[in-house]
Amino acid sequence: MAKFLSEIEVRGHLIDSMILTKIFDVIMDLGGEFEVLNMTVGKKKKEPSYAKLQIQGKSQEHLNKILNQVYREGATPTIGKNIVLKVAPKDMVMPDDFYSTTNNTTEIFLGNKWIEVENMMMDKCIVVRGNKASCTPIRDIKKGDMIVVGETGVKITPPERPREGSNVFAFMGSSSSSERPTQHIAKKVAEDIIKTKKSGGKIVLVGGPAIVHTGAADSVAELI
């Protein structure tokens, strides 16, 4: 029986910033399996940690889905793969599967080396010109621009918990943190949806790339 496996690695303050925990959660929530092949924990406060994992999926499609999500948490393939580029067909028109950015530090593997993407912003795209990459709003896309598509060759550096002179809960208040409590908001939205449906009203969803970022695409599709 064929096994669908891939190795990833991740570096940084994996324990106290919960980066590794998030990666484990993503794999298990999506029904995958993993094995920790190697792990080195920083012995001092400012020393980064390192982990190498083998991920197993039920099919290649299932494995790719898991990989796309763990890459969003800061993991990268153990063997660097160059980004995939597609041409913008028209002004302000994106190619299918364009990479939607976060506001975290991002690098792309271009010409067999990592380069940092300039001017990072949320929910934009990455345009490559020569050996430089920049985060670009869709309104600024011109026909012929080379756009990064898919997750291959993209590396994110997740936010880390402040280490000096900061309240431990300040990290949860960061605009780029996914640790903020949102259960009460989700509950209120769910109650409003049920109330609207019962009263015969209609619901309009104005979705954005954040649906994909948070791994909620399948759940949203099921609701629709």
mmCIF file of C-alpha atoms in Angstrom:
data_model
loop_
_atom_site.group_PDB
_atom_site.id
_atom_site.type_symbol
_atom_site.label_atom_id
_atom_site.label_comp_id
_atom_site.label_asym_id
_atom_site.label_seq_id
_atom_site.Cartn_x
_atom_site.Cartn_y
_atom_site.Cartn_z
ATOM 1 C CA MET A 1 0.000 0.000 0.000
ATOM 2 C CA ALA A 2 1.406 3.378 -1.025
ATOM 3 C CA LYS A 3 2.343 5.805 1.715
ATOM 4 C CA PHE A 4 2.025 9.528 1.203
ATOM 5 C CA LEU A 5 4.842 11.094 3.195
ATOM 6 C CA SER A 6 6.680 14.384 3.352
ATOM 7 C CA GLU A 7 9.321 15.815 5.661
ATOM 8 C CA ILE A 8 9.168 19.348 7.035
ATOM 9 C CA GLU A 9 11.290 21.407 9.391
ATOM 10 C CA VAL A 10 10.686 24.451 11.535
ATOM 11 C CA ARG A 11 12.972 26.797 13.461
ATOM 12 C CA GLY A 12 12.400 29.473 16.071
ATOM 13 C CA HIS A 13 11.067 29.746 19.610
ATOM 14 C CA LEU A 14 8.882 26.706 19.038
ATOM 15 C CA ILE A 15 7.853 25.981 22.613
ATOM 16 C CA ASP A 16 6.978 29.250 24.337
ATOM 17 C CA SER A 17 5.427 30.768 21.204
ATOM 18 C CA MET A 18 3.436 27.544 20.667
ATOM 19 C CA ILE A 19 4.547 27.272 17.037
ATOM 20 C CA LEU A 20 5.152 23.528 17.272
ATOM 21 C CA THR A 21 1.873 22.986 19.132
ATOM 22 C CA LYS A 22 -0.015 24.740 16.342
ATOM 23 C CA ILE A 23 1.660 22.534 13.728
ATOM 24 C CA PHE A 24 0.739 19.391 15.692
ATOM 25 C CA ASP A 25 -2.853 20.640 16.002
ATOM 26 C CA VAL A 26 -3.126 21.339 12.269
ATOM 27 C CA ILE A 27 -1.914 17.851 11.362
ATOM 28 C CA MET A 28 -4.237 16.098 13.816
ATOM 29 C CA ASP A 29 -7.258 18.303 13.073
ATOM 30 C CA LEU A 30 -6.916 17.460 9.374
ATOM 31 C CA GLY A 31 -6.678 13.735 10.084
ATOM 32 C CA GLY A 32 -2.992 13.302 9.336
ATOM 33 C CA GLU A 33 -0.232 11.540 11.228
ATOM 34 C CA PHE A 34 3.243 12.700 12.143
ATOM 35 C CA GLU A 35 6.519 11.489 13.570
ATOM 36 C CA VAL A 36 9.125 13.755 15.150
ATOM 37 C CA LEU A 37 12.372 12.725 13.465
ATOM 38 C CA ASN A 38 14.647 15.207 15.176
ATOM 39 C CA MET A 39 14.245 17.965 17.729
ATOM 40 C CA THR A 40 16.681 20.318 19.403
ATOM 41 C CA VAL A 41 15.445 22.710 22.084
ATOM 42 C CA GLY A 42 17.285 25.974 22.677
ATOM 43 C CA LYS A 43 19.048 25.848 26.039
ATOM 44 C CA LYS A 44 19.008 29.591 26.623
ATOM 45 C CA LYS A 45 16.286 32.210 26.378
ATOM 46 C CA LYS A 46 17.419 33.609 23.047
ATOM 47 C CA GLU A 47 18.462 30.326 21.449
ATOM 48 C CA PRO A 48 16.045 29.044 18.784
ATOM 49 C CA SER A 49 14.767 25.483 18.687
ATOM 50 C CA TYR A 50 14.581 23.135 15.705
ATOM 51 C CA ALA A 51 12.260 20.284 14.793
ATOM 52 C CA LYS A 52 12.085 17.927 11.832
ATOM 53 C CA LEU A 53 8.842 16.031 11.249
ATOM 54 C CA GLN A 54 7.571 13.408 8.858
ATOM 55 C CA ILE A 55 3.922 13.907 7.923
ATOM 56 C CA GLN A 56 1.696 11.185 6.503
ATOM 57 C CA GLY A 57 -1.555 11.753 4.652
ATOM 58 C CA LYS A 58 -4.248 9.405 3.387
ATOM 59 C CA SER A 59 -3.642 10.447 -0.218
ATOM 60 C CA GLN A 60 -1.416 12.894 -2.057
ATOM 61 C CA GLU A 61 -4.261 15.406 -2.126
ATOM 62 C CA HIS A 62 -4.833 14.969 1.608
ATOM 63 C CA LEU A 63 -1.107 15.329 2.300
ATOM 64 C CA ASN A 64 -0.905 18.488 0.195
ATOM 65 C CA LYS A 65 -3.797 19.984 2.143
ATOM 66 C CA ILE A 66 -1.982 19.354 5.429
ATOM 67 C CA LEU A 67 1.294 20.725 4.077
ATOM 68 C CA ASN A 68 -0.341 23.919 2.856
ATOM 69 C CA GLN A 69 -1.631 24.577 6.364
ATOM 70 C CA VAL A 70 1.586 23.766 8.250
ATOM 71 C CA TYR A 71 3.533 26.017 5.881
ATOM 72 C CA ARG A 72 1.248 28.817 7.067
ATOM 73 C CA GLU A 73 2.456 28.099 10.612
ATOM 74 C CA GLY A 74 6.118 28.566 9.687
ATOM 75 C CA ALA A 75 7.187 25.090 8.541
ATOM 76 C CA THR A 76 9.175 24.528 5.345
ATOM 77 C CA PRO A 77 10.096 21.445 3.290
ATOM 78 C CA THR A 78 13.441 19.919 4.220
ATOM 79 C CA ILE A 79 14.439 20.226 0.566
ATOM 80 C CA GLY A 80 13.953 23.746 -0.775
ATOM 81 C CA LYS A 81 11.681 24.044 -3.792
ATOM 82 C CA ASN A 82 11.520 27.134 -5.971
ATOM 83 C CA ILE A 83 8.300 29.107 -6.059
ATOM 84 C CA VAL A 84 5.758 28.650 -8.836
ATOM 85 C CA LEU A 85 4.992 31.765 -10.882
ATOM 86 C CA LYS A 86 2.120 32.549 -13.227
ATOM 87 C CA VAL A 87 1.469 35.586 -15.387
ATOM 88 C CA ALA A 88 -1.318 38.036 -14.552
ATOM 89 C CA PRO A 89 -3.624 37.790 -17.612
ATOM 90 C CA LYS A 90 -4.999 41.335 -17.287
ATOM 91 C CA ASP A 91 -4.664 44.427 -15.141
ATOM 92 C CA MET A 92 -6.064 43.721 -11.647
ATOM 93 C CA VAL A 93 -6.723 40.061 -12.552
ATOM 94 C CA MET A 94 -5.006 37.308 -10.580
ATOM 95 C CA PRO A 95 -4.021 33.837 -11.795
ATOM 96 C CA ASP A 96 -5.810 30.894 -10.198
ATOM 97 C CA ASP A 97 -4.419 29.749 -6.836
ATOM 98 C CA PHE A 98 -2.407 32.930 -6.268
ATOM 99 C CA TYR A 99 -0.689 33.021 -2.887
ATOM 100 C CA SER A 100 -2.597 35.263 -0.482
ATOM 101 C CA THR A 101 -0.238 36.935 1.974
ATOM 102 C CA THR A 102 -0.267 37.336 5.739
ATOM 103 C CA ASN A 103 1.235 40.295 7.598
ATOM 104 C CA ASN A 104 4.042 38.122 8.964
ATOM 105 C CA THR A 105 7.612 38.213 7.683
ATOM 106 C CA THR A 106 7.663 36.160 4.481
ATOM 107 C CA GLU A 107 10.428 34.767 2.280
ATOM 108 C CA ILE A 108 10.303 32.996 -1.069
ATOM 109 C CA PHE A 109 12.710 30.422 -2.495
ATOM 110 C CA LEU A 110 13.819 31.989 -5.774
ATOM 111 C CA GLY A 111 16.838 30.934 -7.791
ATOM 112 C CA ASN A 112 17.681 28.321 -5.139
ATOM 113 C CA LYS A 113 17.963 30.861 -2.324
ATOM 114 C CA TRP A 114 15.610 32.515 0.165
ATOM 115 C CA ILE A 115 14.793 36.193 -0.386
ATOM 116 C CA GLU A 116 12.591 38.350 1.818
ATOM 117 C CA VAL A 117 9.352 39.747 0.443
ATOM 118 C CA GLU A 118 9.184 43.524 0.777
ATOM 119 C CA ASN A 119 6.284 45.601 2.118
ATOM 120 C CA MET A 120 4.338 42.756 3.735
ATOM 121 C CA MET A 121 0.583 43.276 4.117
ATOM 122 C CA MET A 122 -2.411 41.049 4.766
ATOM 123 C CA ASP A 123 -4.478 39.521 1.950
ATOM 124 C CA LYS A 124 -2.365 40.736 -0.961
ATOM 125 C CA CYS A 125 -0.242 38.862 -3.518
ATOM 126 C CA ILE A 126 3.492 38.490 -4.160
ATOM 127 C CA VAL A 127 4.912 39.936 -7.377
ATOM 128 C CA VAL A 128 8.391 38.914 -8.525
ATOM 129 C CA ARG A 129 10.469 41.272 -10.635
ATOM 130 C CA GLY A 130 13.991 40.069 -11.350
ATOM 131 C CA ASN A 131 15.500 38.898 -8.074
ATOM 132 C CA LYS A 132 13.150 40.962 -5.901
ATOM 133 C CA ALA A 133 9.716 40.166 -4.509
ATOM 134 C CA SER A 134 7.141 42.575 -3.146
ATOM 135 C CA CYS A 135 3.725 42.310 -1.555
ATOM 136 C CA THR A 136 1.298 44.035 -3.914
ATOM 137 C CA PRO A 137 -2.401 44.987 -3.699
ATOM 138 C CA ILE A 138 -4.571 43.526 -6.431
ATOM 139 C CA ARG A 139 -5.465 47.019 -7.661
ATOM 140 C CA ASP A 140 -1.791 47.540 -8.580
ATOM 141 C CA ILE A 141 -1.408 44.337 -10.602
ATOM 142 C CA LYS A 142 -0.570 44.894 -14.261
ATOM 143 C CA LYS A 143 -0.947 42.495 -17.164
ATOM 144 C CA GLY A 144 2.219 40.414 -17.445
ATOM 145 C CA ASP A 145 3.236 40.649 -13.766
ATOM 146 C CA MET A 146 4.718 37.414 -12.415
ATOM 147 C CA ILE A 147 2.615 36.267 -9.457
ATOM 148 C CA VAL A 148 3.464 33.608 -6.865
ATOM 149 C CA VAL A 149 0.888 30.793 -6.854
ATOM 150 C CA GLY A 150 0.442 27.981 -4.345
ATOM 151 C CA GLU A 151 2.392 27.437 -1.132
ATOM 152 C CA THR A 152 5.515 25.872 -2.652
ATOM 153 C CA GLY A 153 8.667 27.837 -1.908
ATOM 154 C CA VAL A 154 7.024 30.261 0.541
ATOM 155 C CA LYS A 155 8.252 30.551 4.137
ATOM 156 C CA ILE A 156 6.518 32.466 6.917
ATOM 157 C CA THR A 157 8.096 33.536 10.207
ATOM 158 C CA PRO A 158 5.265 33.460 12.773
ATOM 159 C CA PRO A 159 5.116 36.106 15.519
ATOM 160 C CA GLU A 160 6.917 35.128 18.689
ATOM 161 C CA ARG A 161 5.928 35.922 22.242
ATOM 162 C CA PRO A 162 7.732 39.056 23.479
ATOM 163 C CA ARG A 163 10.689 38.023 25.611
ATOM 164 C CA GLU A 164 11.642 41.208 27.459
ATOM 165 C CA GLY A 165 9.610 43.400 29.805
ATOM 166 C CA SER A 166 6.181 42.534 28.483
ATOM 167 C CA ASN A 167 3.081 41.094 30.046
ATOM 168 C CA VAL A 168 2.631 37.460 29.017
ATOM 169 C CA PHE A 169 -0.867 38.237 27.709
ATOM 170 C CA ALA A 170 0.315 41.067 25.443
ATOM 171 C CA PHE A 171 1.157 38.488 22.778
ATOM 172 C CA MET A 172 -2.488 37.489 22.644
ATOM 173 C CA GLY A 173 -3.453 41.061 21.850
ATOM 174 C CA SER A 174 -1.168 41.276 18.823
ATOM 175 C CA SER A 175 -2.934 42.108 15.574
ATOM 176 C CA SER A 176 -1.162 39.198 13.887
ATOM 177 C CA SER A 177 -1.734 36.641 16.623
ATOM 178 C CA SER A 178 -4.215 33.807 16.257
ATOM 179 C CA GLU A 179 -4.276 33.345 20.033
ATOM 180 C CA ARG A 180 -6.923 35.971 20.774
ATOM 181 C CA PRO A 181 -10.144 34.590 22.302
ATOM 182 C CA THR A 182 -12.819 34.510 19.592
ATOM 183 C CA GLN A 183 -15.191 31.777 20.763
ATOM 184 C CA HIS A 184 -17.733 34.268 22.084
ATOM 185 C CA ILE A 185 -17.706 36.084 18.725
ATOM 186 C CA ALA A 186 -18.229 32.825 16.824
ATOM 187 C CA LYS A 187 -21.080 31.886 19.161
ATOM 188 C CA LYS A 188 -22.794 35.241 18.614
ATOM 189 C CA VAL A 189 -22.461 34.928 14.825
ATOM 190 C CA ALA A 190 -23.892 31.390 14.952
ATOM 191 C CA GLU A 191 -26.849 32.601 17.021
ATOM 192 C CA ASP A 192 -27.514 35.406 14.534
ATOM 193 C CA ILE A 193 -27.392 32.952 11.612
ATOM 194 C CA ILE A 194 -29.905 30.624 13.281
ATOM 195 C CA LYS A 195 -32.188 33.526 14.182
ATOM 196 C CA THR A 196 -32.071 34.903 10.637
ATOM 197 C CA LYS A 197 -32.827 31.506 9.085
ATOM 198 C CA LYS A 198 -35.768 30.917 11.407
ATOM 199 C CA SER A 199 -37.256 34.298 10.538
ATOM 200 C CA GLY A 200 -36.996 33.563 6.811
ATOM 201 C CA GLY A 201 -34.237 36.079 6.200
ATOM 202 C CA LYS A 202 -31.283 35.767 3.868
ATOM 203 C CA ILE A 203 -27.595 35.701 4.740
ATOM 204 C CA VAL A 204 -24.864 37.216 2.595
ATOM 205 C CA LEU A 205 -21.283 36.066 3.112
ATOM 206 C CA VAL A 206 -18.543 38.442 1.998
ATOM 207 C CA GLY A 207 -15.578 36.102 2.196
ATOM 208 C CA GLY A 208 -11.866 36.783 1.931
ATOM 209 C CA PRO A 209 -8.551 34.910 1.955
ATOM 210 C CA ALA A 210 -8.688 34.700 5.761
ATOM 211 C CA ILE A 211 -11.144 31.816 5.304
ATOM 212 C CA VAL A 212 -8.315 29.844 3.713
ATOM 213 C CA HIS A 213 -5.653 31.134 6.142
ATOM 214 C CA THR A 214 -7.561 29.750 9.110
ATOM 215 C CA GLY A 215 -8.328 26.394 7.493
ATOM 216 C CA ALA A 216 -12.067 27.124 7.478
ATOM 217 C CA ALA A 217 -12.694 26.686 3.741
ATOM 218 C CA ASP A 218 -14.328 23.251 4.035
ATOM 219 C CA SER A 219 -16.516 24.332 6.961
ATOM 220 C CA VAL A 220 -17.707 27.448 5.130
ATOM 221 C CA ALA A 221 -18.442 25.404 2.007
ATOM 222 C CA GLU A 222 -20.468 22.951 4.094
ATOM 223 C CA LEU A 223 -22.490 25.792 5.628
ATOM 224 C CA ILE A 224 -23.309 27.146 2.177
#
